[in-house]
XYZ file of C-alpha atoms in Angstrom:
415
model
C 130.026 153.314 141.175
C 130.877 149.679 142.095
C 134.703 148.831 142.519
C 136.225 146.805 140.175
C 136.658 144.071 143.058
C 133.276 144.368 144.351
C 132.308 143.558 140.552
C 134.693 140.828 140.473
C 132.984 139.100 143.842
C 129.588 139.499 142.455
C 130.325 137.807 139.388
C 131.941 134.977 141.166
C 128.510 134.212 143.183
C 127.134 133.978 139.579
C 127.072 130.304 139.488
C 125.870 129.954 143.269
C 122.735 132.240 142.254
C 122.001 129.634 139.336
C 121.997 126.609 141.534
C 120.570 128.661 145.008
C 118.622 131.584 143.861
C 115.467 130.135 144.068
C 115.981 128.644 147.710
C 117.338 132.471 148.716
C 114.515 133.908 147.521
C 112.143 131.757 149.208
C 113.938 132.135 152.559
C 113.727 136.038 151.898
C 110.107 136.291 151.512
C 109.499 134.063 154.632
C 111.529 136.154 156.841
C 110.668 139.632 155.851
C 106.960 138.877 155.814
C 107.548 137.244 159.405
C 109.048 140.771 160.359
C 106.839 142.729 158.043
C 103.412 141.514 157.632
C 101.866 144.431 156.367
C 103.906 143.776 152.836
C 101.914 141.056 152.234
C 99.387 143.929 151.310
C 101.380 144.278 148.164
C 102.030 140.763 146.828
C 99.614 138.238 145.118
C 99.498 135.484 147.267
C 98.492 132.889 144.872
C 101.732 133.580 143.031
C 103.837 133.188 146.384
C 101.942 129.818 147.033
C 102.559 128.617 143.508
C 106.311 129.508 143.646
C 106.448 131.917 140.715
C 107.188 135.263 142.782
C 110.297 133.281 144.057
C 111.426 132.020 140.636
C 110.678 135.421 139.137
C 112.691 137.139 141.955
C 115.739 134.761 141.624
C 115.946 135.269 138.002
C 116.065 139.164 138.173
C 118.914 138.793 140.976
C 120.522 136.310 138.932
C 120.730 138.794 135.781
C 121.902 141.593 138.309
C 124.700 139.588 138.923
C 125.577 138.342 135.607
C 125.547 142.184 134.232
C 126.558 143.866 137.301
C 129.695 145.375 135.063
C 126.639 146.865 132.627
C 123.407 147.160 134.614
C 122.270 149.137 131.683
C 121.552 145.974 129.707
C 118.901 145.021 132.271
C 116.858 147.961 131.879
C 114.161 146.878 130.279
C 113.779 144.621 132.917
C 113.962 147.156 135.264
C 111.278 149.426 133.661
C 108.809 146.236 133.441
C 109.306 145.583 136.971
C 109.440 149.306 137.966
C 105.460 149.847 136.358
C 104.049 146.672 138.528
C 105.907 148.443 141.513
C 104.211 151.586 140.525
C 101.207 150.115 140.571
C 101.220 148.286 143.613
C 102.591 151.596 145.089
C 105.940 150.199 145.934
C 107.791 153.259 148.188
C 111.471 154.056 148.153
C 111.441 153.560 152.215
C 110.723 149.770 151.341
C 113.945 148.857 149.684
C 116.255 148.957 153.049
C 113.814 146.363 154.292
C 113.877 144.357 151.156
C 117.793 144.681 151.065
C 118.309 143.406 154.873
C 116.259 140.403 154.492
C 117.827 139.559 151.183
C 121.093 139.739 152.448
C 119.863 137.678 155.007
C 118.583 135.093 153.101
C 121.797 134.841 151.057
C 123.598 134.487 154.484
C 121.195 131.942 156.162
C 121.200 129.960 152.660
C 124.869 129.890 151.706
C 125.925 129.611 155.329
C 129.749 129.860 155.535
C 130.310 130.368 152.116
C 128.453 133.471 152.386
C 131.710 135.203 153.374
C 132.193 138.796 154.861
C 133.412 139.692 151.441
C 130.643 138.524 149.638
C 127.893 140.035 151.703
C 129.658 143.564 151.789
C 129.670 143.118 147.909
C 126.102 142.675 147.944
C 124.884 145.110 150.226
C 126.909 147.311 148.182
C 125.363 146.329 144.665
C 122.185 146.099 145.916
C 122.305 149.687 146.909
C 123.135 150.652 143.523
C 120.525 148.436 142.001
C 117.946 149.969 144.277
C 118.621 153.280 143.565
C 117.915 152.634 140.069
C 114.570 151.277 140.919
C 113.950 154.114 143.102
C 114.714 156.698 140.366
C 112.599 154.898 137.658
C 109.836 154.681 139.797
C 109.899 158.348 141.171
C 109.707 159.424 137.353
C 106.837 156.735 136.643
C 104.703 158.224 139.903
C 105.096 161.672 138.521
C 104.241 160.852 135.097
C 100.983 159.223 136.721
C 99.795 162.125 138.752
C 100.854 164.779 136.063
C 98.999 163.207 133.248
C 95.443 164.831 132.222
C 93.001 162.838 134.050
C 96.237 161.459 136.258
C 96.168 160.304 140.107
C 98.775 158.929 142.717
C 98.437 156.075 144.524
C 94.573 154.358 144.129
C 91.495 156.302 142.928
C 87.922 155.371 143.685
C 86.042 154.029 140.613
C 82.060 152.887 140.122
C 81.262 150.034 138.337
C 79.053 151.640 135.433
C 78.123 148.147 134.030
C 78.938 144.465 134.345
C 78.661 142.268 131.671
C 79.316 138.308 130.993
C 81.774 137.735 128.130
C 81.690 134.062 128.214
C 81.168 131.485 130.718
C 83.797 132.427 132.907
C 84.780 135.910 131.943
C 83.141 139.240 133.439
C 83.614 142.647 131.935
C 83.551 145.428 134.302
C 83.092 149.189 132.837
C 84.559 151.462 135.597
C 84.174 154.996 135.545
C 85.891 157.609 138.155
C 83.640 158.288 141.232
C 84.184 161.796 141.592
C 82.863 162.550 137.881
C 86.717 163.717 136.727
C 88.456 162.347 133.698
C 90.103 159.096 133.043
C 93.844 159.095 132.253
C 94.710 158.040 128.869
C 96.469 154.708 128.238
C 98.503 152.923 125.660
C 96.840 149.695 124.227
C 98.091 146.858 126.108
C 98.777 148.613 129.197
C 96.948 147.067 132.809
C 95.492 148.958 136.042
C 96.115 147.419 139.820
C 92.506 146.853 141.442
C 92.977 146.895 145.232
C 90.256 145.096 147.222
C 89.713 144.634 150.858
C 87.687 141.409 150.996
C 85.453 140.419 153.867
C 86.993 137.568 155.953
C 90.275 138.152 154.382
C 93.259 139.471 156.535
C 95.064 140.994 153.915
C 94.323 143.492 151.346
C 94.450 141.881 147.958
C 95.630 144.051 144.767
C 95.464 142.227 141.180
C 96.463 143.548 137.880
C 93.978 143.395 134.806
C 94.687 144.241 131.445
C 92.445 147.129 130.127
C 90.612 145.248 127.121
C 88.902 148.229 125.215
C 90.923 150.707 123.271
C 91.961 154.177 124.618
C 89.903 157.345 124.104
C 86.437 156.059 126.233
C 85.289 157.679 129.205
C 86.027 154.587 131.180
C 88.010 151.798 131.780
C 87.374 148.071 130.938
C 88.695 145.251 132.491
C 87.918 141.410 131.476
C 88.436 139.277 134.521
C 88.549 135.217 134.203
C 86.950 133.598 137.091
C 89.626 131.397 138.416
C 88.159 128.231 139.474
C 89.270 125.434 141.874
C 91.480 122.957 140.162
C 93.407 119.563 141.925
C 96.112 121.634 143.690
C 94.982 124.911 142.878
C 92.458 126.888 145.030
C 89.852 128.878 143.541
C 91.178 132.421 142.837
C 90.000 134.674 145.852
C 89.871 137.831 143.969
C 88.765 136.573 140.671
C 85.585 134.798 142.489
C 84.992 137.842 144.720
C 84.654 140.257 141.483
C 82.219 137.622 139.818
C 80.177 136.966 142.824
C 80.167 139.902 144.540
C 80.941 142.939 142.848
C 77.760 144.278 141.264
C 76.854 147.811 139.468
C 77.311 150.843 141.643
C 79.991 149.333 143.788
C 83.283 151.148 144.160
C 87.094 149.682 143.333
C 90.087 151.179 143.966
C 92.477 151.581 140.967
C 95.776 152.593 140.392
C 96.685 154.626 137.010
C 97.361 152.292 133.991
C 100.692 151.063 133.731
C 102.771 148.445 131.795
C 105.731 148.294 129.308
C 103.683 145.886 126.682
C 102.094 148.276 124.618
C 101.671 148.399 120.678
C 103.776 150.343 118.618
C 101.470 152.630 116.580
C 104.628 153.827 114.493
C 104.852 150.516 113.233
C 103.627 150.063 109.615
C 104.254 146.612 109.262
C 101.251 143.843 108.937
C 100.382 143.037 112.672
C 99.607 139.631 114.163
C 98.012 139.495 117.394
C 98.165 135.773 119.028
C 96.390 135.202 122.363
C 95.285 132.165 124.626
C 92.543 132.163 127.062
C 91.952 135.364 128.990
C 95.563 136.715 127.578
C 93.239 138.113 124.526
C 92.242 141.207 126.803
C 95.276 143.151 126.306
C 95.009 141.714 122.281
C 91.518 143.446 121.999
C 92.583 146.642 123.194
C 95.446 146.616 120.581
C 92.946 145.406 118.047
C 90.454 148.048 118.299
C 93.333 150.762 118.704
C 95.201 149.597 115.605
C 92.067 149.375 113.304
C 91.002 152.753 114.340
C 94.197 154.761 113.840
C 95.847 152.763 111.347
C 93.041 151.571 108.866
C 95.543 150.542 105.948
C 97.418 148.492 108.148
C 96.943 144.452 107.672
C 96.068 142.851 110.848
C 95.391 139.106 111.826
C 93.831 138.339 115.238
C 94.630 134.817 116.202
C 92.800 133.175 119.491
C 92.887 129.895 120.948
C 90.181 128.752 123.648
C 88.870 125.388 124.785
C 85.371 125.838 122.866
C 82.956 128.554 122.068
C 81.409 129.094 125.361
C 84.877 129.987 126.989
C 85.635 132.375 124.059
C 85.459 135.983 125.520
C 85.078 139.187 123.504
C 84.294 137.044 119.701
C 81.964 139.391 118.565
C 83.879 142.406 119.214
C 86.692 141.279 117.289
C 84.479 139.980 114.405
C 82.908 143.397 114.515
C 85.949 145.305 113.916
C 86.898 142.484 111.095
C 83.692 143.415 109.493
C 84.334 147.087 109.467
C 87.572 146.640 107.354
C 88.838 144.642 104.967
C 92.435 144.680 106.194
C 91.484 142.558 109.567
C 90.998 139.136 109.426
C 90.048 136.518 112.711
C 91.075 133.165 113.097
C 89.922 130.957 115.559
C 91.036 127.736 117.150
C 89.362 125.207 119.833
C 91.291 122.691 121.302
C 87.683 120.836 122.700
C 85.137 122.378 120.084
C 81.220 121.354 121.423
C 78.636 119.785 119.670
C 77.311 123.013 118.766
C 80.432 124.692 117.688
C 80.784 122.001 115.305
C 77.342 122.290 113.845
C 77.649 126.233 113.362
C 81.619 126.038 112.228
C 82.343 128.557 114.914
C 86.068 128.002 114.779
C 88.638 127.606 111.783
C 90.718 125.084 113.126
C 90.053 122.178 115.642
C 93.139 120.940 118.093
C 96.172 123.412 118.861
C 97.919 126.187 116.860
C 100.779 124.940 114.965
C 103.134 126.889 112.495
C 102.239 125.587 109.482
C 98.749 127.101 110.605
C 100.075 130.435 111.464
C 101.914 130.427 108.219
C 98.436 130.399 106.494
C 96.811 133.175 108.549
C 100.001 135.535 108.392
C 101.225 135.181 104.990
C 104.446 137.162 105.308
C 107.549 137.200 107.801
C 107.870 140.851 107.768
C 105.253 140.970 110.209
C 105.009 142.232 113.782
C 103.823 139.497 116.144
C 102.495 139.915 119.630
C 101.022 137.669 121.913
C 99.455 136.767 125.378
C 98.222 133.888 127.433
C 99.105 131.239 129.872
C 102.984 130.368 130.007
C 103.098 126.863 128.143
C 101.248 128.392 125.260
C 103.464 131.366 125.151
C 106.818 129.414 125.178
C 105.285 127.486 122.295
C 104.518 130.937 120.211
C 107.810 132.137 120.996
C 109.400 128.861 119.601
C 107.335 128.678 116.531
C 108.068 132.398 115.653
C 111.681 131.646 116.344
C 111.932 128.842 114.278
C 110.210 130.739 111.276
C 112.688 132.956 111.452
C 110.893 135.881 112.835
C 113.332 138.607 114.479
C 113.731 138.814 118.148
C 112.520 142.571 117.697
C 109.751 142.114 116.210
C 108.533 139.658 118.758
C 106.594 141.429 121.974
C 105.043 139.338 124.821
C 103.633 139.660 128.229
C 103.301 137.516 131.153
C 100.229 137.748 133.574
C 101.749 137.550 136.682
C 105.825 137.315 137.566
C 107.790 137.151 134.489
C 109.368 133.979 133.415
C 111.474 132.593 130.456
C 110.390 131.454 127.208
C 113.691 130.468 125.669
C 114.083 126.953 126.866
C 111.108 125.851 124.928
C 112.209 126.870 121.112
C 112.125 123.473 120.060
C 108.169 122.775 120.968
C 106.007 122.258 118.284
C 102.321 122.886 119.157
C 100.693 125.831 120.639
C 98.406 125.012 123.867
C 95.750 127.180 125.096
């Protein structure tokens, strides 16, 4: 337990962390990777280069300082991060390394303001926080390995089928290379794919949502090819999967992980809202809910640029065709001439609250959503302005977690 003096010192640093948190985490990653380049194998380099990982860590450090006297209040965040750590293969012996360079970064950025008392208090606090992560992750590792069909670390899977779902999304059907069973998962969870790409100095690991329902003899991931944009290079891993990985090839996967899962004990009407490739966990949830809860009202809402960028549409429509309680609703921001001719979409432009009220005719529903961060910020804002209770709103970021709450006044939802 931390002393009252240590807690007092940690809380006194909250305003400093609010101002300088990202500078500290940038310095932390810089110095840690210089001393331990092997840890680069655990991180998404794109998130590093775009600053998303640094911002996410700064938010966690800030939250830990703010709630240092009641760390149980940030346990949901701990569990979410621990799932990612388990899927990446983070080990207990790496936590002292992180602590050393995090404290060094605090000293480097704050200079003389980082007194011996402050550094000692943070060293004690980090030890407590690290131990919480280690204990939670130990339980997750044990559960992943001991469940039926489970395994530790990464397991070889063969690509049984590769299917183009749109002009930018391709699905990979993955079966165990050893011929064994696949571990169960909850709709909404993800797996990590570990790749050694020719010409790349480091191993790359990426998380991809499982896009089919549980209970199949395979895992399916549906991967968007991240093409180059001004100021943003093409995605190394997604480009490699699309262009180089073929049926019969072997990929190495972690066991399924993730806290963003469908609550099948909930009987309220269900709204599944997605933008772009954020529909992948939503399709898994849709199919699982329709199979397990045939009497549940489900509205599946998806925003895409146009029809040829709309993946897995036929699957969702097939589910709706098989159940009078499932409805699908499409919004295209830039529909093609063909989309207009065929009436392929229900709304042109962007999703707005008035349309959400039309397709989800009750506020007594549970809402799940996923997609690009701007999309999620405005979905969240729309739901909160509609009066939807916080406990009935569930969402997940693809990549490091961010904040949605600063956008509560935004009116439109952009895919």
